[in-house]
Amino acid sequence: MAYAIVVCYRCGRALVAMINCKTRLCPYCGTRITLDKARKVAFASSASDASEKLRIFNLKRKN
Ligand SMILES: [Zn+2]
């Protein structure tokens, strides 16, 4: 299973999405994100790897 860290184009927050899905509901603002159109900032091969990359991305974003 492959994952991508995608950025919501409405609220700008990053979330984890499975790469074989076409859309993902943003947990923060409720927007249905079309993964083809969303900016992908990282890829991961496992759920734990994905959540770690998401955490790092959010940390960088605050600084
Ligand atoms: Zn959002």
mmCIF file of N, CA and C in Angstrom, residues 6-15 22-26 28-40:
data_model
loop_
_atom_site.group_PDB
_atom_site.id
_atom_site.type_symbol
_atom_site.label_atom_id
_atom_site.label_comp_id
_atom_site.label_asym_id
_atom_site.label_seq_id
_atom_site.Cartn_x
_atom_site.Cartn_y
_atom_site.Cartn_z
ATOM 1 N N VAL A 6 -0.655 14.888 0.983
ATOM 2 C CA VAL A 6 -1.206 15.889 0.073
ATOM 3 C C VAL A 6 -1.637 17.130 0.856
ATOM 4 N N VAL A 7 -1.605 18.261 0.149
ATOM 5 C CA VAL A 7 -1.983 19.519 0.775
ATOM 6 C C VAL A 7 -3.383 19.889 0.300
ATOM 7 N N CYS A 8 -4.270 20.127 1.259
ATOM 8 C CA CYS A 8 -5.638 20.538 0.948
ATOM 9 C C CYS A 8 -5.604 21.894 0.241
ATOM 10 N N TYR A 9 -6.287 22.001 -0.906
ATOM 11 C CA TYR A 9 -6.224 23.263 -1.646
ATOM 12 C C TYR A 9 -7.204 24.302 -1.110
ATOM 13 N N ARG A 10 -7.971 23.938 -0.104
ATOM 14 C CA ARG A 10 -8.841 24.938 0.516
ATOM 15 C C ARG A 10 -8.235 25.514 1.798
ATOM 16 N N CYS A 11 -7.831 24.621 2.731
ATOM 17 C CA CYS A 11 -7.325 25.122 4.018
ATOM 18 C C CYS A 11 -5.803 25.093 4.108
ATOM 19 N N GLY A 12 -5.137 24.432 3.154
ATOM 20 C CA GLY A 12 -3.677 24.444 3.127
ATOM 21 C C GLY A 12 -3.010 23.496 4.099
ATOM 22 N N ARG A 13 -3.783 22.637 4.751
ATOM 23 C CA ARG A 13 -3.189 21.694 5.695
ATOM 24 C C ARG A 13 -2.869 20.384 4.994
ATOM 25 N N ALA A 14 -1.889 19.687 5.550
ATOM 26 C CA ALA A 14 -1.450 18.435 4.941
ATOM 27 C C ALA A 14 -2.174 17.258 5.566
ATOM 28 N N LEU A 15 -2.432 16.243 4.758
ATOM 29 C CA LEU A 15 -3.077 15.038 5.251
ATOM 30 C C LEU A 15 -2.565 13.820 4.498
ATOM 31 N N LYS A 22 -9.086 8.064 -5.484
ATOM 32 C CA LYS A 22 -9.216 9.227 -6.358
ATOM 33 C C LYS A 22 -9.456 10.494 -5.558
ATOM 34 N N THR A 23 -10.184 10.356 -4.457
ATOM 35 C CA THR A 23 -10.503 11.525 -3.645
ATOM 36 C C THR A 23 -10.268 11.209 -2.172
ATOM 37 N N ARG A 24 -10.147 12.282 -1.391
ATOM 38 C CA ARG A 24 -9.952 12.132 0.057
ATOM 39 C C ARG A 24 -10.639 13.318 0.714
ATOM 40 N N LEU A 25 -11.405 13.035 1.768
ATOM 41 C CA LEU A 25 -12.082 14.106 2.489
ATOM 42 C C LEU A 25 -11.088 14.743 3.464
ATOM 43 N N CYS A 26 -10.959 16.068 3.381
ATOM 44 C CA CYS A 26 -10.053 16.758 4.305
ATOM 45 C C CYS A 26 -10.636 16.687 5.713
ATOM 46 N N TYR A 28 -9.920 18.440 8.205
ATOM 47 C CA TYR A 28 -9.901 19.749 8.866
ATOM 48 C C TYR A 28 -11.039 20.651 8.395
ATOM 49 N N CYS A 29 -11.286 20.676 7.077
ATOM 50 C CA CYS A 29 -12.306 21.596 6.567
ATOM 51 C C CYS A 29 -13.427 20.890 5.817
ATOM 52 N N GLY A 30 -13.313 19.580 5.617
ATOM 53 C CA GLY A 30 -14.397 18.829 5.008
ATOM 54 C C GLY A 30 -14.463 18.880 3.491
ATOM 55 N N THR A 31 -13.456 19.482 2.865
ATOM 56 C CA THR A 31 -13.423 19.544 1.402
ATOM 57 C C THR A 31 -13.072 18.183 0.820
ATOM 58 N N ARG A 32 -13.757 17.782 -0.256
ATOM 59 C CA ARG A 32 -13.368 16.562 -0.948
ATOM 60 C C ARG A 32 -12.235 16.910 -1.913
ATOM 61 N N ILE A 33 -11.071 16.379 -1.648
ATOM 62 C CA ILE A 33 -9.881 16.689 -2.425
ATOM 63 C C ILE A 33 -9.723 15.655 -3.531
ATOM 64 N N THR A 34 -9.587 16.136 -4.767
ATOM 65 C CA THR A 34 -9.251 15.256 -5.880
ATOM 66 C C THR A 34 -7.738 15.109 -5.895
ATOM 67 N N LEU A 35 -7.259 13.886 -5.679
ATOM 68 C CA LEU A 35 -5.819 13.692 -5.468
ATOM 69 C C LEU A 35 -4.980 14.090 -6.677
ATOM 70 N N ASP A 36 -5.533 13.928 -7.883
ATOM 71 C CA ASP A 36 -4.806 14.340 -9.089
ATOM 72 C C ASP A 36 -4.492 15.835 -9.087
ATOM 73 N N LYS A 37 -5.386 16.612 -8.495
ATOM 74 C CA LYS A 37 -5.238 18.074 -8.525
ATOM 75 C C LYS A 37 -4.483 18.613 -7.321
ATOM 76 N N ALA A 38 -4.368 17.804 -6.283
ATOM 77 C CA ALA A 38 -3.749 18.292 -5.053
ATOM 78 C C ALA A 38 -2.221 18.233 -5.134
ATOM 79 N N ARG A 39 -1.582 19.123 -4.405
ATOM 80 C CA ARG A 39 -0.127 19.124 -4.330
ATOM 81 C C ARG A 39 0.325 18.015 -3.391
ATOM 82 N N LYS A 40 1.223 17.173 -3.863
ATOM 83 C CA LYS A 40 1.753 16.082 -3.047
ATOM 84 C C LYS A 40 3.153 16.470 -2.586
#
